[in-house]
Amino acid sequence: MHVLVTGGAGYIGSHAALLLLEAGHRVSVFDNLSNSSPEALKRVHQMSGSAPELFVGDLLDADRVTEVLEITKPDAVIHFGGLKAVGESVEKPITYYQNNVVGTLNLITAMESAQVKRLVFSSSATVYAESKELPLVENAQRDASNPYGRTKLHIEQILEDLAVSDPQWSIAILRYFNPVGAHPSGNIGEDPQGIPNNLMPFIAQVAVGRRNEVRVFGTDYPTYDGTGVRDYIHVMDLAQGHLDALGYLNQNTGQYVWNLGTGSGTSVLDVIGAFSRACGRQLPYELVDRRPGDIAEYYGDPTTARLELGWKAERGIEEMARDMWKWQSNNPSGYPDYDLEGIPEDELNKFIRGARESLPETK
Ligand code: WQD
């Protein structure tokens, strides 16, 4: 198949692109490179032996989105492209609704014009209302508590309406729990800009010496050790879930929702413990107050993905920490910080294919 991957140069997108290429699919990537690097795609090419083709553009540029769909005419689209920082979404709701909701509307409009009607959408467990009924099942009540989560919820509802309006569409909505880890080679991984909001990348930066200590947000939660409990899922398991969903859409029209989680929860202190074992030293941490907006615990029930997709998370927290540590220790500052200003797309694709040695780096 030919798959267009929006946000394919990003963290989860690059891992999915790698598995798609290794499975023999042709991959085109649409990415604005605002929070991602062509370096990730170059390494994906080196690891898989096949080069994804990069189309630089923004989902808010409707004409460009239409043009890329016309040029690529993919068999399916996997849509990762979007903003995902909860705290930032509270400060900049308009930016989040524009990028995530309007961007997705531009994408599905262009897909419809190009008669491309297979879509895998990157949703999130944040669409679930806070619930005591754990693990969370797909028909649990939805009620996001922040603008980021609400963009995901609105997009889910748009896609539900689209599927009802036109039964030719095949749509998979994948609700991620907490994606962490990296490809076991340590060549690609999560490279957050600025101070990481999320726990695991912050711990990784403490382990590699970029941060002093981990702050544990709250020790008085009603959980097994008083700290927050989450369903961490290895990015390789998550990426595989996208390929399995794509396979299902090849055989089925309609709209489907699946949780992609392990089905069990791990506390903040246990994540710190796992990472300490992975990096070989006890990582320093400080117990501080709760972070506003956080809930005590949530984890997902992955039963329907297992029954309908044959998908199951295979990797546990020790492997997540081990692989994240390998990525971070191999790449202490993440990907090189390239100055891409004015670099034409064909030069970026030459770089990805290895036909251009290097790109200018910021000072
Ligand atoms: C995990 C736990 C914190 C940082 C977010 C998004 C969600 C999804 C995953 C995209 C919590 C604690 C954290 C730190 C800490 N992203 N923590 N110290 O908040 O569960 O979910 O990322 O879909 O949309 O909301 O993830 O990693 O920020 O927090 O103690 O420095 O770690 O309180 O219990 P979260 P997180």
Short mmCIF file of C-alpha atoms and ligand atoms in Angstrom, two decimals:
data_model
loop_
_atom_site.label_atom_id
_atom_site.label_comp_id
_atom_site.label_asym_id
_atom_site.label_seq_id
_atom_site.Cartn_x
_atom_site.Cartn_y
_atom_site.Cartn_z
CA MET A 1 0.00 0.00 0.00
CA HIS A 2 0.93 3.65 -0.38
CA VAL A 3 0.34 5.41 2.95
CA LEU A 4 0.44 9.15 3.53
CA VAL A 5 1.56 9.83 7.12
CA THR A 6 0.83 13.33 8.43
CA GLY A 7 3.28 14.24 11.20
CA GLY A 8 5.41 11.34 9.98
CA ALA A 9 8.70 13.02 10.96
CA GLY A 10 7.55 13.24 14.59
CA TYR A 11 7.94 10.86 17.51
CA ILE A 12 5.16 8.31 16.95
CA GLY A 13 4.94 9.09 13.23
CA SER A 14 8.56 8.19 12.54
CA HIS A 15 8.22 4.88 14.40
CA ALA A 16 5.07 4.07 12.40
CA ALA A 17 6.80 5.09 9.15
CA LEU A 18 9.64 2.71 9.95
CA LEU A 19 7.32 -0.26 10.51
CA LEU A 20 5.34 0.59 7.36
CA LEU A 21 8.51 0.67 5.24
CA GLU A 22 9.81 -2.54 6.82
CA ALA A 23 6.45 -4.16 5.96
CA GLY A 24 6.97 -3.18 2.30
CA HIS A 25 4.59 -0.25 2.11
CA ARG A 26 5.40 2.96 0.26
CA VAL A 27 5.39 5.94 2.65
CA SER A 28 4.86 9.62 1.94
CA VAL A 29 5.17 12.03 4.84
CA PHE A 30 3.39 15.36 5.18
CA ASP A 31 4.99 17.42 7.92
CA ASN A 32 5.55 21.13 8.68
CA LEU A 33 8.73 20.24 10.62
CA SER A 34 7.59 22.57 13.44
CA ASN A 35 8.21 19.91 16.08
CA SER A 36 10.12 17.26 14.14
CA SER A 37 13.27 16.74 12.10
CA PRO A 38 14.25 15.38 8.66
CA GLU A 39 16.98 13.59 10.62
CA ALA A 40 14.39 11.15 11.92
CA LEU A 41 13.34 10.28 8.36
CA LYS A 42 16.98 9.93 7.27
CA ARG A 43 17.52 7.41 10.06
CA VAL A 44 14.27 5.65 9.17
CA HIS A 45 15.66 5.25 5.64
CA GLN A 46 19.00 3.98 6.96
CA MET A 47 17.25 1.44 9.21
CA SER A 48 14.65 0.18 6.73
CA GLY A 49 16.55 0.54 3.46
CA SER A 50 13.60 2.42 1.96
CA ALA A 51 13.18 6.17 1.92
CA PRO A 52 9.92 7.86 2.81
CA GLU A 53 9.18 10.86 0.57
CA LEU A 54 8.77 14.10 2.51
CA PHE A 55 6.23 16.73 1.49
CA VAL A 56 6.75 19.85 3.56
CA GLY A 57 3.57 21.70 4.40
CA ASP A 58 1.06 22.76 6.97
CA LEU A 59 -2.37 21.25 7.51
CA LEU A 60 -3.68 24.81 7.79
CA ASP A 61 -2.69 25.44 4.16
CA ALA A 62 -5.73 23.82 2.55
CA ASP A 63 -4.40 24.28 -1.00
CA ARG A 64 -1.13 22.57 -0.09
CA VAL A 65 -2.97 19.69 1.59
CA THR A 66 -5.13 19.26 -1.53
CA GLU A 67 -2.07 19.40 -3.76
CA VAL A 68 -0.22 16.75 -1.76
CA LEU A 69 -3.23 14.41 -1.76
CA GLU A 70 -3.51 14.88 -5.55
CA ILE A 71 0.21 14.25 -6.07
CA THR A 72 0.50 11.23 -3.78
CA LYS A 73 -2.97 9.66 -4.28
CA PRO A 74 -2.31 7.32 -1.32
CA ASP A 75 -4.36 4.22 -0.54
CA ALA A 76 -4.72 5.41 3.07
CA VAL A 77 -3.76 8.20 5.47
CA ILE A 78 -2.45 7.91 9.02
CA HIS A 79 -3.01 11.25 10.70
CA PHE A 80 -0.53 12.09 13.48
CA GLY A 81 -0.09 15.76 12.61
CA GLY A 82 -1.22 18.06 15.42
CA LEU A 83 -0.29 19.83 18.65
CA LYS A 84 -0.35 17.76 21.84
CA ALA A 85 0.81 19.68 24.92
CA VAL A 86 -2.00 19.89 27.45
CA GLY A 87 -0.60 22.87 29.34
CA GLU A 88 0.11 24.83 26.16
CA SER A 89 -3.44 24.13 24.95
CA VAL A 90 -4.84 25.84 28.06
CA GLU A 91 -2.77 28.96 27.27
CA LYS A 92 -3.40 28.88 23.50
CA PRO A 93 -6.81 27.27 22.81
CA ILE A 94 -7.29 29.02 19.45
CA THR A 95 -3.95 27.69 18.19
CA TYR A 96 -4.96 24.19 19.25
CA TYR A 97 -8.46 24.32 17.70
CA GLN A 98 -7.00 25.77 14.50
CA ASN A 99 -4.16 23.28 14.16
CA ASN A 100 -5.91 20.15 15.33
CA VAL A 101 -9.55 20.61 14.28
CA VAL A 102 -9.29 22.88 11.22
CA GLY A 103 -6.17 21.01 10.13
CA THR A 104 -8.10 17.73 10.24
CA LEU A 105 -11.04 19.28 8.38
CA ASN A 106 -8.64 20.37 5.64
CA LEU A 107 -7.20 16.87 5.51
CA ILE A 108 -10.50 15.00 5.20
CA THR A 109 -11.79 17.55 2.67
CA ALA A 110 -8.71 16.95 0.51
CA MET A 111 -9.04 13.18 1.02
CA GLU A 112 -12.66 13.26 -0.15
CA SER A 113 -11.70 15.26 -3.28
CA ALA A 114 -8.96 12.76 -4.05
CA GLN A 115 -11.33 9.84 -3.34
CA VAL A 116 -9.04 8.57 -0.55
CA LYS A 117 -11.34 7.21 2.14
CA ARG A 118 -9.17 5.17 4.52
CA LEU A 119 -8.06 7.07 7.61
CA VAL A 120 -6.32 6.10 10.85
CA PHE A 121 -6.62 8.91 13.39
CA SER A 122 -4.33 9.50 16.36
CA SER A 123 -6.69 10.16 19.24
CA SER A 124 -6.03 10.10 22.97
CA ALA A 125 -7.25 8.66 26.25
CA THR A 126 -7.73 12.26 27.38
CA VAL A 127 -11.10 12.18 25.63
CA TYR A 128 -12.37 10.00 28.49
CA ALA A 129 -14.14 11.66 31.39
CA GLU A 130 -12.49 11.15 34.78
CA SER A 131 -13.84 7.83 35.94
CA LYS A 132 -13.62 5.43 38.84
CA GLU A 133 -14.58 2.66 36.41
CA LEU A 134 -11.14 1.34 35.46
CA PRO A 135 -9.86 0.02 33.13
CA LEU A 136 -11.46 2.39 30.62
CA VAL A 137 -13.43 0.74 27.81
CA GLU A 138 -14.14 2.39 24.46
CA ASN A 139 -17.78 3.16 25.25
CA ALA A 140 -16.90 4.88 28.54
CA GLN A 141 -18.16 8.42 28.92
CA ARG A 142 -16.17 11.05 27.02
CA ASP A 143 -15.59 14.52 28.43
CA ALA A 144 -12.18 16.08 27.93
CA SER A 145 -10.90 18.40 30.63
CA ASN A 146 -8.58 20.62 28.55
CA PRO A 147 -8.56 22.22 25.09
CA TYR A 148 -6.10 19.63 23.74
CA GLY A 149 -8.34 16.77 24.81
CA ARG A 150 -11.38 18.61 23.51
CA THR A 151 -9.80 18.97 20.06
CA LYS A 152 -9.37 15.18 19.99
CA LEU A 153 -12.96 14.69 21.14
CA HIS A 154 -14.34 17.11 18.52
CA ILE A 155 -12.32 15.40 15.78
CA GLU A 156 -13.68 12.00 16.88
CA GLN A 157 -17.21 13.40 16.57
CA ILE A 158 -16.46 14.89 13.14
CA LEU A 159 -15.16 11.52 11.95
CA GLU A 160 -18.22 9.73 13.39
CA ASP A 161 -20.48 12.11 11.40
CA LEU A 162 -18.37 11.63 8.28
CA ALA A 163 -18.68 7.85 8.49
CA VAL A 164 -22.47 8.13 8.88
CA SER A 165 -22.71 10.50 5.91
CA ASP A 166 -20.69 8.31 3.54
CA PRO A 167 -20.43 4.55 4.17
CA GLN A 168 -17.50 4.30 1.77
CA TRP A 169 -15.21 5.71 4.48
CA SER A 170 -13.07 3.35 6.58
CA ILE A 171 -12.01 5.16 9.74
CA ALA A 172 -10.00 3.90 12.73
CA ILE A 173 -9.89 6.09 15.84
CA LEU A 174 -6.98 4.98 18.04
CA ARG A 175 -7.01 6.19 21.65
CA TYR A 176 -3.45 6.23 22.94
CA PHE A 177 -2.70 6.03 26.62
CA ASN A 178 0.80 7.25 27.51
CA PRO A 179 3.25 6.67 24.64
CA VAL A 180 6.86 6.27 25.83
CA GLY A 181 10.08 4.54 24.84
CA ALA A 182 11.96 4.39 21.56
CA HIS A 183 13.04 1.98 18.84
CA PRO A 184 15.45 -0.53 20.48
CA SER A 185 18.28 0.59 18.17
CA GLY A 186 18.39 3.96 19.94
CA ASN A 187 18.45 5.70 16.54
CA ILE A 188 15.02 7.33 16.71
CA GLY A 189 13.01 8.50 19.70
CA GLU A 190 11.16 11.29 21.43
CA ASP A 191 12.79 14.70 21.08
CA PRO A 192 10.56 17.22 22.90
CA GLN A 193 11.24 20.93 22.43
CA GLY A 194 12.05 22.85 25.62
CA ILE A 195 11.28 21.46 29.09
CA PRO A 196 9.38 18.15 28.71
CA ASN A 197 5.85 18.24 30.15
CA ASN A 198 5.63 14.47 30.18
CA LEU A 199 7.18 12.24 32.83
CA MET A 200 9.31 9.79 30.88
CA PRO A 201 11.15 12.29 28.65
CA PHE A 202 11.81 14.44 31.71
CA ILE A 203 13.26 11.47 33.59
CA ALA A 204 15.39 10.63 30.53
CA GLN A 205 16.83 14.16 30.54
CA VAL A 206 17.63 13.85 34.26
CA ALA A 207 19.34 10.52 33.57
CA VAL A 208 21.49 12.04 30.83
CA GLY A 209 22.38 15.07 32.97
CA ARG A 210 20.32 17.74 31.21
CA ARG A 211 18.02 18.23 34.26
CA ASN A 212 18.84 18.06 37.97
CA GLU A 213 16.07 15.94 39.42
CA VAL A 214 12.60 14.59 38.76
CA ARG A 215 9.73 16.36 40.49
CA VAL A 216 7.07 13.90 41.61
CA PHE A 217 3.76 15.73 41.25
CA GLY A 218 1.78 14.60 44.26
CA THR A 219 2.16 11.75 46.75
CA ASP A 220 -1.32 11.84 48.27
CA TYR A 221 -3.31 10.29 45.44
CA PRO A 222 -5.57 7.31 46.25
CA THR A 223 -3.22 4.95 44.33
CA TYR A 224 -1.07 2.00 45.34
CA ASP A 225 1.86 4.21 46.35
CA GLY A 226 0.24 7.65 46.47
CA THR A 227 1.75 8.86 43.16
CA GLY A 228 0.01 9.17 39.79
CA VAL A 229 -0.71 5.94 37.91
CA ARG A 230 -0.83 5.77 34.12
CA ASP A 231 -0.99 3.18 31.34
CA TYR A 232 2.40 3.61 29.66
CA ILE A 233 2.63 2.01 26.24
CA HIS A 234 5.83 1.36 24.27
CA VAL A 235 5.94 3.40 21.07
CA MET A 236 6.82 0.25 19.10
CA ASP A 237 3.63 -1.44 20.32
CA LEU A 238 1.72 1.73 19.52
CA ALA A 239 3.17 1.90 16.01
CA GLN A 240 2.27 -1.74 15.38
CA GLY A 241 -1.31 -0.94 16.39
CA HIS A 242 -1.49 1.48 13.46
CA LEU A 243 -0.45 -1.14 10.95
CA ASP A 244 -2.97 -3.60 12.39
CA ALA A 245 -5.71 -0.95 12.20
CA LEU A 246 -4.76 -0.22 8.59
CA GLY A 247 -5.07 -3.91 7.78
CA TYR A 248 -8.53 -3.97 9.34
CA LEU A 249 -9.64 -0.94 7.29
CA ASN A 250 -8.54 -2.73 4.14
CA GLN A 251 -11.26 -5.29 4.85
CA ASN A 252 -13.90 -3.13 6.51
CA THR A 253 -15.69 0.14 5.84
CA GLY A 254 -17.25 2.13 8.68
CA GLN A 255 -15.84 3.82 11.79
CA TYR A 256 -14.08 1.99 14.63
CA VAL A 257 -12.53 2.97 17.96
CA TRP A 258 -9.77 1.08 19.76
CA ASN A 259 -7.83 1.70 22.97
CA LEU A 260 -4.09 1.28 22.53
CA GLY A 261 -2.81 0.63 26.03
CA THR A 262 -1.36 -2.22 28.07
CA GLY A 263 -4.37 -2.57 30.37
CA SER A 264 -2.32 -1.93 33.51
CA GLY A 265 -1.08 1.13 35.37
CA THR A 266 2.38 2.11 36.65
CA SER A 267 3.08 4.78 39.29
CA VAL A 268 5.46 7.72 38.95
CA LEU A 269 7.78 6.21 41.56
CA ASP A 270 7.83 2.88 39.74
CA VAL A 271 8.67 4.64 36.45
CA ILE A 272 11.57 6.37 38.19
CA GLY A 273 12.65 2.99 39.58
CA ALA A 274 12.53 1.34 36.16
CA PHE A 275 14.56 4.16 34.60
CA SER A 276 17.08 4.04 37.44
CA ARG A 277 17.62 0.34 36.72
CA ALA A 278 17.88 1.07 32.98
CA CYS A 279 20.56 3.75 33.39
CA GLY A 280 22.36 2.03 36.24
CA ARG A 281 21.98 4.69 38.95
CA GLN A 282 19.30 5.84 41.38
CA LEU A 283 17.83 8.94 39.81
CA PRO A 284 17.25 11.90 42.15
CA TYR A 285 13.71 13.07 42.70
CA GLU A 286 11.80 15.53 44.85
CA LEU A 287 8.28 15.01 46.20
CA VAL A 288 6.22 18.14 45.40
CA ASP A 289 2.56 19.18 45.21
CA ARG A 290 0.10 17.81 42.70
CA ARG A 291 0.09 19.32 39.18
CA PRO A 292 -3.22 21.15 38.62
CA GLY A 293 -5.56 19.19 36.35
CA ASP A 294 -3.92 15.81 36.92
CA ILE A 295 -6.06 12.86 37.92
CA ALA A 296 -4.99 10.03 40.22
CA GLU A 297 -4.96 7.15 37.78
CA TYR A 298 -6.19 5.95 34.44
CA TYR A 299 -5.44 2.95 32.34
CA GLY A 300 -7.19 1.33 29.37
CA ASP A 301 -8.87 -1.95 28.55
CA PRO A 302 -7.28 -3.16 25.27
CA THR A 303 -9.60 -6.14 24.84
CA THR A 304 -11.41 -4.98 21.66
CA ALA A 305 -8.09 -4.24 19.91
CA ARG A 306 -6.98 -7.75 20.82
CA LEU A 307 -10.20 -9.38 19.65
CA GLU A 308 -10.74 -7.30 16.49
CA LEU A 309 -7.20 -6.40 15.42
CA GLY A 310 -5.26 -9.25 16.97
CA TRP A 311 -3.14 -6.50 18.58
CA LYS A 312 -1.64 -6.67 22.07
CA ALA A 313 1.07 -4.60 23.75
CA GLU A 314 4.10 -6.89 24.10
CA ARG A 315 6.57 -4.64 25.99
CA GLY A 316 6.57 -3.71 29.69
CA ILE A 317 7.85 -0.72 31.65
CA GLU A 318 11.38 -2.14 32.03
CA GLU A 319 11.73 -2.37 28.22
CA MET A 320 10.20 1.09 27.78
CA ALA A 321 12.79 2.54 30.15
CA ARG A 322 15.65 0.53 28.63
CA ASP A 323 14.85 1.62 25.08
CA MET A 324 14.21 5.24 26.07
CA TRP A 325 17.55 5.29 27.90
CA LYS A 326 19.37 3.89 24.86
CA TRP A 327 17.88 6.62 22.64
CA GLN A 328 18.61 9.39 25.17
CA SER A 329 22.14 8.24 25.99
CA ASN A 330 22.93 7.88 22.26
CA ASN A 331 21.40 11.30 21.56
CA PRO A 332 21.85 13.43 24.72
CA SER A 333 20.54 16.54 22.94
CA GLY A 334 18.06 14.74 20.72
CA TYR A 335 18.29 15.22 16.94
CA PRO A 336 20.71 17.80 15.49
CA ASP A 337 19.15 21.27 15.41
CA TYR A 338 19.11 22.04 11.68
CA ASP A 339 18.58 25.51 10.22
CA LEU A 340 16.05 24.54 7.53
CA GLU A 341 15.22 28.10 6.53
CA GLY A 342 15.21 28.26 2.73
CA ILE A 343 16.20 24.61 2.22
CA PRO A 344 14.00 23.36 -0.65
CA GLU A 345 12.01 20.18 -0.22
CA ASP A 346 14.00 18.29 -2.84
CA GLU A 347 17.20 18.99 -0.92
CA LEU A 348 15.56 17.61 2.25
CA ASN A 349 14.57 14.49 0.33
CA LYS A 350 18.13 14.13 -0.99
CA PHE A 351 19.32 14.31 2.63
CA ILE A 352 16.75 11.67 3.69
CA ARG A 353 17.86 9.41 0.83
CA GLY A 354 21.55 9.90 1.69
CA ALA A 355 22.22 11.79 -1.57
CA ARG A 356 23.12 14.91 0.40
CA GLU A 357 25.61 14.58 3.23
CA SER A 358 24.48 17.19 5.69
CA LEU A 359 22.21 20.13 6.48
CA PRO A 360 23.23 23.46 8.03
CA GLU A 361 22.96 23.43 11.83
CA THR A 362 21.89 26.37 13.97
CA LYS A 363 24.82 27.96 15.75
C1 WQD B 1 2.18 11.21 33.82
C2 WQD B 1 2.22 11.14 35.34
C3 WQD B 1 1.95 13.27 36.40
C4 WQD B 1 5.71 14.95 34.83
C5 WQD B 1 -0.33 13.47 28.91
C6 WQD B 1 -1.40 14.08 28.10
C7 WQD B 1 -2.08 13.04 27.30
C8 WQD B 1 -1.10 12.16 26.54
C9 WQD B 1 -0.02 11.62 27.45
C10 WQD B 1 -1.15 12.82 24.21
C11 WQD B 1 1.18 12.03 36.01
C12 WQD B 1 3.35 12.72 36.66
C13 WQD B 1 4.62 14.14 35.12
C14 WQD B 1 6.65 15.25 35.86
C15 WQD B 1 5.37 13.92 37.39
N1 WQD B 1 -0.53 12.85 25.44
N2 WQD B 1 4.47 13.63 36.38
N3 WQD B 1 6.44 14.72 37.10
O1 WQD B 1 -0.53 13.92 32.03
O2 WQD B 1 -0.88 11.38 31.99
O3 WQD B 1 -0.91 12.63 29.88
O4 WQD B 1 0.57 12.76 28.10
O5 WQD B 1 -2.12 12.21 23.91
O6 WQD B 1 -2.89 13.72 26.37
O7 WQD B 1 -2.34 14.64 28.97
O8 WQD B 1 1.24 12.36 31.09
O9 WQD B 1 3.66 12.19 31.40
O10 WQD B 1 2.54 14.44 31.80
O11 WQD B 1 2.18 12.59 33.44
O12 WQD B 1 5.20 13.46 38.53
O13 WQD B 1 7.67 15.98 35.67
O14 WQD B 1 3.49 11.63 35.78
O15 WQD B 1 1.41 13.88 37.55
O16 WQD B 1 0.74 11.36 37.17
P1 WQD B 1 -0.33 12.60 31.36
P2 WQD B 1 2.47 12.95 31.90
#
